[in-house]
CSV table of C-alpha atoms and ligand atoms in Angstrom, one decimal:
chain,number,residue,atom,x,y,z
A,12,MET,CA,-20.4,-29.2,121.6
A,13,GLN,CA,-23.1,-30.2,123.3
A,14,ARG,CA,-24.6,-33.4,122.4
A,15,PRO,CA,-28.5,-34.1,122.5
A,16,ASP,CA,-30.0,-36.7,124.7
A,17,PRO,CA,-30.2,-39.5,122.9
A,18,ALA,CA,-32.7,-40.4,124.8
A,19,ASP,CA,-34.7,-37.1,123.5
A,20,PRO,CA,-38.6,-37.9,123.7
A,21,HIS,CA,-39.0,-35.4,120.3
A,22,ARG,CA,-35.5,-36.3,118.4
A,23,PRO,CA,-36.4,-37.6,115.3
A,24,ARG,CA,-34.9,-41.3,114.5
A,25,TYR,CA,-35.3,-41.9,110.9
A,26,HIS,CA,-35.4,-38.0,109.8
A,27,PHE,CA,-32.0,-36.7,109.0
A,28,LEU,CA,-30.5,-34.1,111.2
A,29,PRO,CA,-27.0,-33.0,112.2
A,30,LEU,CA,-25.5,-34.7,115.2
A,31,ALA,CA,-26.3,-31.4,117.4
A,32,ASN,CA,-26.8,-27.6,116.9
A,33,TRP,CA,-29.0,-25.3,114.6
A,34,MET,CA,-30.1,-26.7,110.6
A,35,ASN,CA,-32.6,-25.1,108.1
A,36,ASP,CA,-32.4,-25.1,104.3
A,37,PRO,CA,-31.2,-28.1,102.4
A,38,ASN,CA,-28.8,-27.0,100.1
A,39,GLY,CA,-26.7,-28.4,97.3
A,40,LEU,CA,-28.5,-31.9,96.6
A,41,ILE,CA,-26.8,-34.1,94.0
A,42,HIS,CA,-26.6,-37.3,93.3
A,43,TRP,CA,-22.7,-37.7,92.6
A,44,GLN,CA,-21.4,-40.7,90.9
A,45,GLY,CA,-23.9,-43.2,92.6
A,46,ARG,CA,-24.4,-41.4,96.3
A,47,TYR,CA,-26.9,-38.7,97.4
A,48,HIS,CA,-25.3,-35.8,98.8
A,49,LEU,CA,-26.9,-33.3,101.1
A,50,PHE,CA,-25.4,-30.6,102.3
A,51,TYR,CA,-27.3,-27.8,104.7
A,52,GLN,CA,-27.9,-24.4,106.2
A,53,HIS,CA,-25.9,-24.8,109.7
A,54,ASN,CA,-25.0,-23.5,112.6
A,55,PRO,CA,-22.6,-25.4,114.5
A,56,ASN,CA,-22.2,-23.1,116.9
A,57,GLY,CA,-25.6,-23.9,118.4
A,58,ALA,CA,-29.4,-24.1,118.0
A,59,PHE,CA,-29.9,-21.1,116.9
A,60,TRP,CA,-30.1,-19.6,113.2
A,61,GLY,CA,-26.4,-17.7,113.0
A,62,THR,CA,-23.0,-18.2,110.9
A,63,MET,CA,-24.3,-19.9,108.4
A,64,HIS,CA,-22.1,-22.6,107.2
A,65,TRP,CA,-22.7,-25.9,104.8
A,66,GLY,CA,-23.6,-29.0,106.6
A,67,HIS,CA,-22.5,-32.3,104.6
A,68,ALA,CA,-24.2,-35.6,104.5
A,69,VAL,CA,-24.1,-38.4,102.0
A,70,SER,CA,-26.1,-41.3,101.4
A,71,SER,CA,-26.2,-44.6,99.1
A,72,ASP,CA,-29.7,-45.1,99.6
A,73,LEU,CA,-32.0,-41.7,100.1
A,74,VAL,CA,-32.5,-43.6,104.0
A,75,ARG,CA,-29.2,-43.9,105.9
A,76,TRP,CA,-26.8,-41.4,105.9
A,77,GLU,CA,-23.4,-40.6,106.8
A,78,HIS,CA,-22.1,-37.2,108.5
A,79,LEU,CA,-19.4,-35.9,106.9
A,80,PRO,CA,-16.7,-33.0,107.6
A,81,ILE,CA,-18.8,-29.2,107.4
A,82,ALA,CA,-18.4,-28.1,103.3
A,83,LEU,CA,-18.3,-24.3,103.6
A,84,THR,CA,-17.4,-22.1,106.2
A,85,PRO,CA,-17.1,-18.2,106.3
A,86,THR,CA,-14.0,-16.5,105.0
A,87,PRO,CA,-13.3,-13.0,107.1
A,88,ALA,CA,-12.9,-10.4,104.9
A,89,SER,CA,-14.5,-11.9,101.9
A,90,PRO,CA,-17.9,-12.0,100.2
A,91,ASP,CA,-19.2,-14.5,102.4
A,92,ALA,CA,-17.4,-13.3,105.8
A,93,ASP,CA,-21.1,-13.2,107.6
A,94,GLY,CA,-22.6,-16.6,105.8
A,95,CYS,CA,-22.6,-19.2,103.8
A,96,TRP,CA,-26.6,-19.0,102.5
A,97,SER,CA,-28.6,-21.2,100.8
A,98,GLY,CA,-27.8,-22.5,97.0
A,99,CYS,CA,-27.4,-25.8,94.9
A,100,ALA,CA,-25.1,-27.6,93.0
A,101,VAL,CA,-24.2,-28.8,89.6
A,102,ASP,CA,-22.4,-30.7,87.3
A,103,HIS,CA,-20.1,-28.6,85.0
A,104,ASP,CA,-18.3,-31.0,82.9
A,105,GLY,CA,-17.3,-33.6,85.4
A,106,VAL,CA,-16.4,-30.5,88.3
A,107,ALA,CA,-19.0,-30.2,91.3
A,108,THR,CA,-19.6,-26.6,91.6
A,109,LEU,CA,-22.1,-24.6,93.7
A,110,ILE,CA,-23.9,-21.4,93.8
A,111,TYR,CA,-24.8,-19.9,96.7
A,112,SER,CA,-25.4,-16.4,98.5
A,113,GLY,CA,-23.1,-15.2,100.4
A,114,ALA,CA,-23.6,-12.7,103.0
A,115,CYS,CA,-21.6,-9.7,104.1
A,116,GLY,CA,-22.8,-7.2,105.9
A,117,LEU,CA,-26.6,-6.0,104.5
A,118,TYR,CA,-26.6,-8.3,101.7
A,119,GLN,CA,-26.1,-11.4,100.1
A,120,LEU,CA,-24.8,-12.0,97.2
A,121,PRO,CA,-24.1,-15.1,94.5
A,122,CYS,CA,-20.8,-17.0,95.2
A,123,VAL,CA,-19.2,-20.1,93.5
A,124,ALA,CA,-17.2,-22.9,94.8
A,125,THR,CA,-15.8,-26.5,93.1
A,126,ALA,CA,-15.1,-29.5,94.6
A,127,LEU,CA,-11.7,-30.9,95.3
A,128,ASP,CA,-12.6,-34.2,95.5
A,129,ASP,CA,-14.8,-37.1,94.2
A,130,ASP,CA,-16.3,-37.2,97.7
A,131,LEU,CA,-17.2,-33.6,97.6
A,132,ILE,CA,-15.4,-32.9,101.2
A,133,ALA,CA,-13.1,-29.9,99.9
A,134,TRP,CA,-14.3,-26.6,98.2
A,135,GLN,CA,-12.2,-24.1,96.3
A,136,LYS,CA,-14.6,-20.8,96.5
A,137,TYR,CA,-14.2,-19.1,93.0
A,138,ALA,CA,-11.3,-15.7,93.7
A,139,GLY,CA,-13.3,-14.0,91.2
A,140,ASN,CA,-16.4,-13.8,94.1
A,141,PRO,CA,-19.3,-12.9,93.9
A,142,VAL,CA,-20.1,-13.4,90.5
A,143,ILE,CA,-23.1,-11.1,90.1
A,144,ALA,CA,-22.3,-7.6,91.4
A,145,ALA,CA,-25.8,-6.2,92.6
A,146,PRO,CA,-29.4,-7.1,91.9
A,147,PRO,CA,-30.4,-5.7,88.5
A,148,ALA,CA,-30.5,-1.8,89.0
A,149,ASP,CA,-34.0,-1.5,86.9
A,150,LEU,CA,-36.0,-3.1,89.0
A,151,ASP,CA,-36.8,-1.8,93.0
A,152,ILE,CA,-35.3,-5.1,94.7
A,153,ILE,CA,-36.2,-5.6,98.8
A,154,GLU,CA,-34.3,-8.5,99.0
A,155,PHE,CA,-32.0,-11.0,96.9
A,156,ARG,CA,-30.5,-14.5,97.6
A,157,ASP,CA,-30.7,-18.3,97.0
A,158,HIS,CA,-30.1,-20.3,93.2
A,159,ALA,CA,-31.3,-22.8,91.5
A,160,VAL,CA,-29.5,-23.7,88.0
A,161,TRP,CA,-29.9,-25.5,85.2
A,162,ARG,CA,-28.8,-26.0,81.6
A,163,GLU,CA,-30.3,-25.7,78.7
A,164,GLY,CA,-28.6,-26.3,75.3
A,165,ASP,CA,-25.0,-24.4,75.9
A,166,LEU,CA,-25.8,-22.1,78.6
A,167,TRP,CA,-26.8,-22.3,82.1
A,168,TYR,CA,-30.0,-20.6,83.4
A,169,GLN,CA,-30.6,-19.5,87.3
A,170,VAL,CA,-32.9,-18.1,88.8
A,171,ILE,CA,-32.2,-16.0,92.1
A,172,GLY,CA,-35.2,-15.3,94.8
A,173,ALA,CA,-36.0,-11.6,95.3
A,174,GLY,CA,-39.1,-9.2,96.2
A,175,ILE,CA,-40.1,-5.7,93.9
A,176,ARG,CA,-40.7,-3.0,96.2
A,177,ASP,CA,-44.5,-2.8,96.3
A,178,VAL,CA,-45.1,-5.1,93.5
A,179,GLY,CA,-44.6,-8.8,94.9
A,180,GLY,CA,-42.3,-11.8,94.9
A,181,THR,CA,-40.6,-12.9,92.2
A,182,ALA,CA,-37.5,-14.9,90.5
A,183,LEU,CA,-34.9,-13.1,88.5
A,184,LEU,CA,-33.7,-15.4,85.2
A,185,TYR,CA,-30.2,-15.1,84.1
A,186,ARG,CA,-28.0,-16.9,81.9
A,187,SER,CA,-24.8,-18.0,81.7
A,188,PRO,CA,-21.9,-19.7,79.6
A,189,ASP,CA,-19.7,-20.7,82.2
A,190,LEU,CA,-21.5,-20.1,85.6
A,191,ARG,CA,-18.8,-16.8,86.4
A,192,THR,CA,-20.0,-14.2,84.1
A,193,TRP,CA,-23.8,-14.1,84.3
A,194,GLU,CA,-26.5,-12.0,82.3
A,195,TYR,CA,-29.7,-11.0,83.2
A,196,LEU,CA,-32.3,-11.1,81.3
A,197,HIS,CA,-35.8,-10.5,83.3
A,198,PRO,CA,-37.9,-11.9,86.0
A,199,LEU,CA,-39.0,-16.0,85.3
A,200,CYS,CA,-42.8,-14.7,87.5
A,201,VAL,CA,-43.5,-12.0,89.5
A,202,GLY,CA,-46.4,-12.5,92.3
A,203,ASP,CA,-48.7,-10.0,93.3
A,204,LEU,CA,-48.0,-8.9,96.8
A,205,HIS,CA,-51.9,-7.0,96.7
A,206,ALA,CA,-52.8,-10.3,95.2
A,207,THR,CA,-54.9,-13.0,98.7
A,208,GLU,CA,-56.6,-15.5,96.3
A,209,PRO,CA,-55.8,-18.2,95.6
A,210,VAL,CA,-53.0,-17.7,97.8
A,211,TRP,CA,-51.4,-14.6,99.2
A,212,THR,CA,-47.3,-14.8,98.2
A,213,GLY,CA,-45.6,-12.3,100.2
A,214,SER,CA,-43.4,-9.5,99.1
A,215,MET,CA,-40.4,-11.8,98.1
A,216,TRP,CA,-39.5,-15.2,97.4
A,217,GLU,CA,-36.9,-17.4,98.9
A,218,CYS,CA,-35.3,-20.5,97.9
A,219,PRO,CA,-36.9,-20.6,94.0
A,220,GLN,CA,-36.8,-23.7,92.4
A,221,PHE,CA,-37.3,-24.7,88.7
A,222,LEU,CA,-38.3,-28.0,87.3
A,223,ASP,CA,-38.9,-29.5,84.4
A,224,LEU,CA,-41.8,-32.5,85.2
A,225,GLY,CA,-41.9,-32.9,81.5
A,226,ALA,CA,-45.7,-32.5,81.1
A,227,ARG,CA,-45.5,-28.8,83.2
A,228,HIS,CA,-42.6,-26.6,84.7
A,229,ALA,CA,-43.3,-26.5,88.4
A,230,LEU,CA,-41.7,-22.9,89.9
A,231,ILE,CA,-41.3,-23.9,94.2
A,232,VAL,CA,-40.6,-20.8,95.8
A,233,SER,CA,-40.8,-20.0,99.8
A,234,ALA,CA,-43.0,-17.3,100.5
A,235,TRP,CA,-41.2,-14.3,103.1
A,236,HIS,CA,-42.4,-11.2,104.4
A,237,GLU,CA,-40.8,-8.8,106.7
A,238,GLY,CA,-39.0,-11.2,108.2
A,239,ARG,CA,-41.6,-14.0,108.4
A,240,THR,CA,-41.0,-17.0,106.7
A,241,LEU,CA,-45.0,-18.2,105.6
A,242,TYR,CA,-45.1,-21.1,103.6
A,243,THR,CA,-44.1,-23.1,100.6
A,244,VAL,CA,-46.0,-22.2,97.0
A,245,CYS,CA,-46.1,-24.2,94.0
A,246,LEU,CA,-46.7,-22.4,90.6
A,247,THR,CA,-47.4,-24.9,88.0
A,248,GLY,CA,-47.6,-24.0,83.8
A,249,ASP,CA,-45.4,-23.9,80.8
A,250,TYR,CA,-42.5,-22.8,79.9
A,251,ARG,CA,-41.1,-21.5,76.3
A,252,ASP,CA,-38.1,-19.2,75.2
A,253,GLN,CA,-37.3,-18.7,78.5
A,254,ARG,CA,-40.8,-17.3,80.0
A,255,PHE,CA,-43.0,-18.5,82.2
A,256,GLN,CA,-47.1,-19.0,82.1
A,257,PRO,CA,-48.3,-20.4,85.9
A,258,GLU,CA,-51.9,-22.1,85.1
A,259,SER,CA,-52.3,-22.9,88.9
A,260,VAL,CA,-50.9,-21.0,92.4
A,261,ARG,CA,-51.2,-23.1,95.7
A,262,LYS,CA,-48.8,-24.2,99.0
A,263,PHE,CA,-47.0,-26.9,98.3
A,264,ASP,CA,-47.4,-28.4,102.0
A,265,LEU,CA,-51.0,-27.2,103.8
A,266,GLY,CA,-48.1,-27.2,106.7
A,267,ASP,CA,-46.9,-23.6,106.6
A,268,ASN,CA,-44.1,-22.9,107.4
A,269,TYR,CA,-43.4,-26.4,109.1
A,270,PHE,CA,-42.4,-27.4,105.9
A,271,TYR,CA,-39.8,-24.4,104.3
A,272,ALA,CA,-37.2,-23.5,101.8
A,273,PRO,CA,-37.3,-27.2,99.9
A,274,GLN,CA,-34.7,-27.9,97.2
A,275,ALA,CA,-35.1,-30.8,95.0
A,276,CYS,CA,-32.6,-32.9,92.8
A,277,VAL,CA,-32.6,-35.2,89.8
A,278,ASP,CA,-31.8,-38.5,90.1
A,279,ALA,CA,-29.7,-41.1,87.9
A,280,GLY,CA,-33.3,-42.7,87.8
A,281,GLY,CA,-34.6,-38.8,86.0
A,282,ARG,CA,-37.1,-38.8,89.4
A,283,THR,CA,-37.3,-35.4,91.2
A,284,VAL,CA,-36.4,-36.2,94.9
A,285,LEU,CA,-37.2,-33.0,97.3
A,286,TRP,CA,-36.4,-32.3,100.8
A,287,GLY,CA,-37.9,-29.1,102.6
A,288,TRP,CA,-36.8,-28.0,106.2
A,289,LEU,CA,-39.5,-28.8,108.8
A,290,GLN,CA,-39.1,-25.6,111.7
A,291,GLU,CA,-39.6,-25.8,115.2
A,292,GLY,CA,-42.8,-25.5,117.0
A,293,ARG,CA,-41.3,-24.7,120.2
A,294,SER,CA,-39.4,-21.7,121.9
A,295,ASP,CA,-36.2,-20.5,120.8
A,296,GLN,CA,-34.9,-21.6,124.5
A,297,ALA,CA,-36.6,-25.0,124.1
A,298,GLN,CA,-34.4,-25.7,121.3
A,299,ARG,CA,-31.1,-24.0,123.0
A,300,ASP,CA,-31.5,-26.7,125.3
A,301,ALA,CA,-32.8,-29.3,123.9
A,302,GLY,CA,-29.4,-28.7,121.8
A,303,TRP,CA,-30.6,-28.9,118.3
A,304,SER,CA,-33.4,-27.5,115.8
A,305,GLY,CA,-34.3,-28.2,112.5
A,306,VAL,CA,-35.4,-31.4,110.9
A,307,MET,CA,-35.1,-32.6,107.2
A,308,SER,CA,-38.6,-34.2,105.5
A,309,LEU,CA,-38.1,-37.1,104.1
A,310,PRO,CA,-37.1,-37.6,100.7
A,311,ARG,CA,-40.1,-36.8,98.9
A,312,ILE,CA,-40.6,-37.9,95.0
A,313,VAL,CA,-42.4,-34.6,92.7
A,314,ALA,CA,-43.7,-35.5,89.1
A,315,ALA,CA,-46.4,-34.0,87.4
A,316,ARG,CA,-49.7,-35.5,86.9
A,317,PRO,CA,-52.0,-35.1,83.4
A,318,ASP,CA,-54.5,-32.5,84.5
A,319,GLY,CA,-51.2,-30.8,85.4
A,320,LEU,CA,-51.6,-31.2,89.4
A,321,LEU,CA,-48.1,-32.3,91.6
A,322,GLN,CA,-48.3,-35.7,92.2
A,323,VAL,CA,-45.9,-35.8,95.7
A,324,THR,CA,-45.2,-39.7,96.8
A,325,PRO,CA,-42.6,-40.2,99.6
A,326,ALA,CA,-39.4,-42.4,98.7
A,327,PRO,CA,-40.3,-45.7,97.9
A,328,GLU,CA,-36.4,-46.7,99.2
A,329,LEU,CA,-38.5,-45.6,103.0
A,330,GLU,CA,-39.8,-48.9,103.0
A,331,VAL,CA,-36.3,-50.9,104.1
A,332,LEU,CA,-37.2,-49.2,107.6
A,333,ARG,CA,-40.1,-50.9,108.0
A,334,GLY,CA,-40.3,-53.3,111.2
A,335,GLN,CA,-43.6,-55.7,111.5
A,336,LEU,CA,-47.0,-55.0,110.0
A,337,GLN,CA,-50.3,-54.6,112.0
A,338,ARG,CA,-53.0,-54.1,110.1
A,339,LEU,CA,-56.8,-54.0,110.9
A,340,ALA,CA,-59.9,-55.5,109.4
A,341,GLU,CA,-61.8,-53.6,107.7
A,342,LEU,CA,-63.9,-51.1,110.5
A,343,GLU,CA,-67.1,-48.8,110.7
A,344,LEU,CA,-66.3,-45.7,112.1
A,345,THR,CA,-68.9,-43.4,114.3
A,346,SER,CA,-68.3,-40.3,116.1
A,347,ALA,CA,-67.0,-42.1,119.0
A,348,TRP,CA,-63.3,-42.3,119.3
A,349,HIS,CA,-62.2,-46.1,118.3
A,350,THR,CA,-58.4,-46.7,119.4
A,351,LEU,CA,-56.5,-49.0,117.9
A,352,PRO,CA,-54.0,-51.6,119.2
A,353,MET,CA,-51.2,-50.1,117.3
A,354,GLN,CA,-49.4,-47.4,119.2
A,355,GLY,CA,-46.1,-45.3,119.3
A,356,ALA,CA,-43.6,-42.6,118.3
A,357,SER,CA,-42.0,-44.0,115.6
A,358,LEU,CA,-44.8,-45.4,113.2
A,359,GLU,CA,-45.8,-45.5,109.2
A,360,LEU,CA,-49.6,-45.7,108.7
A,361,ILE,CA,-51.3,-46.3,105.5
A,362,ALA,CA,-55.1,-45.9,105.6
A,363,GLU,CA,-57.8,-46.2,103.2
A,364,ILE,CA,-61.0,-44.8,104.2
A,365,VAL,CA,-64.4,-44.6,102.2
A,366,PRO,CA,-66.3,-41.2,103.2
A,367,GLY,CA,-69.5,-42.7,103.2
A,368,THR,CA,-72.2,-40.6,104.2
A,369,ALA,CA,-69.3,-38.6,107.1
A,370,SER,CA,-68.4,-35.1,106.5
A,371,ARG,CA,-65.7,-35.5,108.8
A,372,ILE,CA,-63.3,-37.6,109.3
A,373,GLU,CA,-60.9,-37.2,112.0
A,374,LEU,CA,-57.1,-39.7,112.7
A,375,ALA,CA,-56.0,-38.7,116.2
A,376,LEU,CA,-52.3,-39.3,116.4
A,377,ARG,CA,-49.8,-38.9,119.4
A,378,CYS,CA,-53.3,-39.4,121.6
A,379,SER,CA,-52.8,-40.2,125.4
A,380,PRO,CA,-55.5,-42.5,126.6
A,381,ASP,CA,-57.5,-39.8,128.3
A,382,HIS,CA,-57.1,-38.2,124.9
A,383,ALA,CA,-56.1,-34.7,127.3
A,384,GLU,CA,-53.3,-34.6,124.3
A,385,GLN,CA,-53.6,-35.8,121.2
A,386,THR,CA,-53.2,-34.4,117.4
A,387,VAL,CA,-55.9,-34.6,115.4
A,388,LEU,CA,-55.6,-34.9,111.3
A,389,ARG,CA,-59.1,-33.7,110.2
A,390,TYR,CA,-60.7,-33.8,106.5
A,391,ASP,CA,-63.5,-31.6,106.3
A,392,ARG,CA,-65.3,-33.4,103.0
A,393,GLU,CA,-68.0,-29.8,103.7
A,394,ARG,CA,-65.2,-27.4,103.3
A,395,GLY,CA,-62.6,-29.1,101.7
A,396,TRP,CA,-59.6,-28.7,103.9
A,397,LEU,CA,-57.4,-30.7,105.6
A,398,GLU,CA,-55.8,-29.9,108.4
A,399,ILE,CA,-53.4,-30.7,111.6
A,400,ASP,CA,-55.2,-29.4,114.9
A,401,SER,CA,-52.2,-29.4,117.5
A,402,THR,CA,-54.6,-27.4,119.9
A,403,GLN,CA,-54.6,-30.2,122.1
A,404,ALA,CA,-51.0,-31.5,121.0
A,405,SER,CA,-49.4,-31.3,124.5
A,406,LEU,CA,-50.0,-29.9,128.4
A,407,ASP,CA,-46.5,-28.0,127.3
A,408,ALA,CA,-48.2,-24.3,127.0
A,409,THR,CA,-44.7,-23.2,125.7
A,410,THR,CA,-45.2,-25.3,122.3
A,411,GLU,CA,-47.0,-24.4,119.7
A,412,HIS,CA,-50.8,-24.8,119.9
A,413,ASP,CA,-52.9,-23.9,116.1
A,414,ARG,CA,-54.7,-25.5,113.0
A,415,ARG,CA,-52.7,-25.3,109.7
A,416,GLY,CA,-54.3,-26.5,106.6
A,417,GLY,CA,-55.3,-26.0,102.9
A,418,PRO,CA,-57.8,-27.0,100.2
A,419,PHE,CA,-58.2,-30.8,99.6
A,420,THR,CA,-61.1,-32.1,97.6
A,421,LEU,CA,-61.3,-36.0,97.2
A,422,PRO,CA,-62.3,-36.3,93.3
A,423,GLU,CA,-65.9,-38.4,93.4
A,424,GLY,CA,-65.9,-41.9,94.3
A,425,GLU,CA,-61.7,-42.1,95.4
A,426,SER,CA,-61.5,-43.4,99.0
A,427,LEU,CA,-59.0,-41.0,101.2
A,428,ARG,CA,-56.0,-42.4,100.9
A,429,LEU,CA,-53.9,-41.1,103.9
A,430,HIS,CA,-49.9,-42.0,104.3
A,431,VAL,CA,-48.8,-41.1,108.0
A,432,PHE,CA,-45.2,-40.3,109.3
A,433,LEU,CA,-45.0,-40.3,112.6
A,434,ASP,CA,-41.3,-40.0,113.6
A,435,HIS,CA,-41.4,-38.3,117.8
A,436,SER,CA,-42.1,-34.7,116.9
A,437,VAL,CA,-42.7,-34.6,113.2
A,438,ILE,CA,-45.9,-35.7,111.4
A,439,GLU,CA,-45.6,-36.1,107.6
A,440,VAL,CA,-48.9,-36.8,106.0
A,441,PHE,CA,-49.1,-37.7,101.9
A,442,ALA,CA,-52.6,-37.7,101.2
A,443,ASN,CA,-54.3,-39.2,97.9
A,444,GLU,CA,-50.4,-39.0,96.4
A,445,GLN,CA,-51.5,-35.1,95.7
A,446,VAL,CA,-51.4,-32.9,99.0
A,447,CYS,CA,-48.5,-32.9,101.8
A,448,ILE,CA,-48.7,-31.6,105.3
A,449,THR,CA,-46.3,-31.2,107.7
A,450,GLY,CA,-46.8,-30.8,111.5
A,451,ARG,CA,-44.5,-30.7,114.5
A,452,VAL,CA,-46.0,-31.5,118.1
A,453,TYR,CA,-44.1,-32.1,121.2
A,454,PRO,CA,-46.4,-33.9,123.7
A,455,SER,CA,-45.6,-34.0,127.5
A,456,ARG,CA,-46.5,-37.4,128.4
A,457,ALA,CA,-45.1,-40.7,127.5
A,458,ASP,CA,-47.8,-42.2,127.0
A,459,SER,CA,-49.5,-40.1,124.2
A,460,VAL,CA,-48.9,-42.9,121.2
A,461,GLY,CA,-52.1,-43.7,120.6
A,462,ILE,CA,-54.4,-43.5,117.7
A,463,ALA,CA,-57.6,-43.3,117.7
A,464,LEU,CA,-60.5,-42.5,114.3
A,465,ALA,CA,-63.4,-41.1,114.2
A,466,ALA,CA,-66.0,-40.1,111.7
A,467,HIS,CA,-68.5,-37.4,112.2
A,468,GLY,CA,-72.1,-36.1,110.3
A,469,GLY,CA,-72.0,-40.0,109.3
A,470,GLY,CA,-70.9,-43.3,109.3
A,471,ALA,CA,-67.4,-43.9,106.9
A,472,GLN,CA,-65.8,-47.2,106.9
A,473,VAL,CA,-62.2,-48.0,106.8
A,474,ASN,CA,-61.1,-50.0,103.9
A,475,ARG,CA,-57.6,-50.9,104.9
A,476,LEU,CA,-55.4,-49.5,107.6
A,477,ASP,CA,-51.4,-50.8,107.9
A,478,VAL,CA,-49.0,-50.0,110.4
A,479,TRP,CA,-45.9,-50.6,110.9
A,480,GLU,CA,-42.8,-50.0,113.4
A,481,LEU,CA,-40.2,-47.4,111.9
A,482,ARG,CA,-36.7,-48.4,112.9
A,483,SER,CA,-34.2,-45.7,112.7
A,484,ILE,CA,-31.5,-44.5,109.8
A,485,TRP,CA,-28.2,-44.7,113.0
A,486,LEU,CA,-27.1,-47.5,113.2
B,28,DQQ,N1,-32.0,-19.2,104.8
B,28,DQQ,C1,-30.9,-19.0,104.5
B,28,DQQ,C2,-31.1,-18.0,103.0
B,28,DQQ,C3,-32.5,-18.2,102.7
B,28,DQQ,C4,-33.4,-18.8,104.5
B,28,DQQ,C5,-30.4,-18.3,105.6
B,28,DQQ,C6,-34.5,-19.3,104.6
B,28,DQQ,O1,-30.6,-18.0,101.7
B,28,DQQ,O2,-33.2,-17.5,102.4
B,28,DQQ,O3,-29.9,-19.1,106.3
B,28,DQQ,O4,-35.0,-20.3,105.1
């Protein structure tokens, strides 16, 4: 195995990723006997998509991970001969059980495997796989894969991601007494391929997650269209009698497919903890040359707010990574960049900014002293928009240079609260515990480690600015 260079300037230090090669979707998340198990789509043969296996890691604290042996490998001449694609894990009367998509030729069909030990190292694939032979015959289904399974009363329920030809993405609802025999019920929800507002949801929904958040249910799907992974969409609404009535639809992360295919689990404390796959923003060749591709997001805690929107915050456990705090006193922002004394590529930053009369507030990250390289996190108050602008992120023209963002409006009288995690090529931002935006950037210069702030169209005031250097999660 080609090991990535430990000094690779783009390789994250406190985000989870495998020792080498390709990773995509988080799978089979389960808090099992006091430890968090994270499985993931993995190609052990290189830093490119192919021959999907399930990689495996475990953590006691949600922060530091131990790599474990590959959990699922495709079995020749079987329903998963061409790949063990995405799926989930449940506790079935004390037996950890996986429901995943077995890929075989053009099809992906639901398969089951059960744990043979308490460390979830060895798995037995069910002899009766696939457990569903085909998509529902009464629908013209274009794609069919990925699973979320939950318990209601004496029965198991499952949604499978799919698309209905010329109609839109969907999550198909099934029911089972034993996870082996499944009865198709109806689509839990159907998207409209032709609707572009408030957000276009593509022709197929991958990786559905159906979360009971108490006050609301959330259906989170990854919108897909003709082979393109678009972004993660969150529908919140009401669920009763196996019917889901969405009230709001929005992107879950404004960084589009830099945050994709998320999966959540409920831990022993009752928290809904969610991870997503942070895709790369550089060429396939650059990924192969680096020997790794794909990063897992930080664990995000998801809850329903009283107004029905989601609250999303980084897991507080991450605070153990903090080194010394550097704090800045109050600061008036103007249109000239104010460069901070703090810098680095592995930082956590919390800023509270009173927008005052400013129409735009900008935070430049991974910034070179001459600003030739910089990535700008921008809140455009007039437009009601939050974005990451990577058009100047790197002098390396082969990396992505774009602006990704979406609607975000500060409630009247609220300060802008930015919680930012910088980890080499990864930027994860939580704004007012409400909106997330993820970026991937690959600065070419070693001195692109600066931070600067500016306000345009008027003045703004920084009331709090805390920066910590963050430690690596690997000992
Ligand atoms: N990736 C998996 C699929 C899923 C897609 C295969 C989303 O199960 O639909 O690698 O990234």
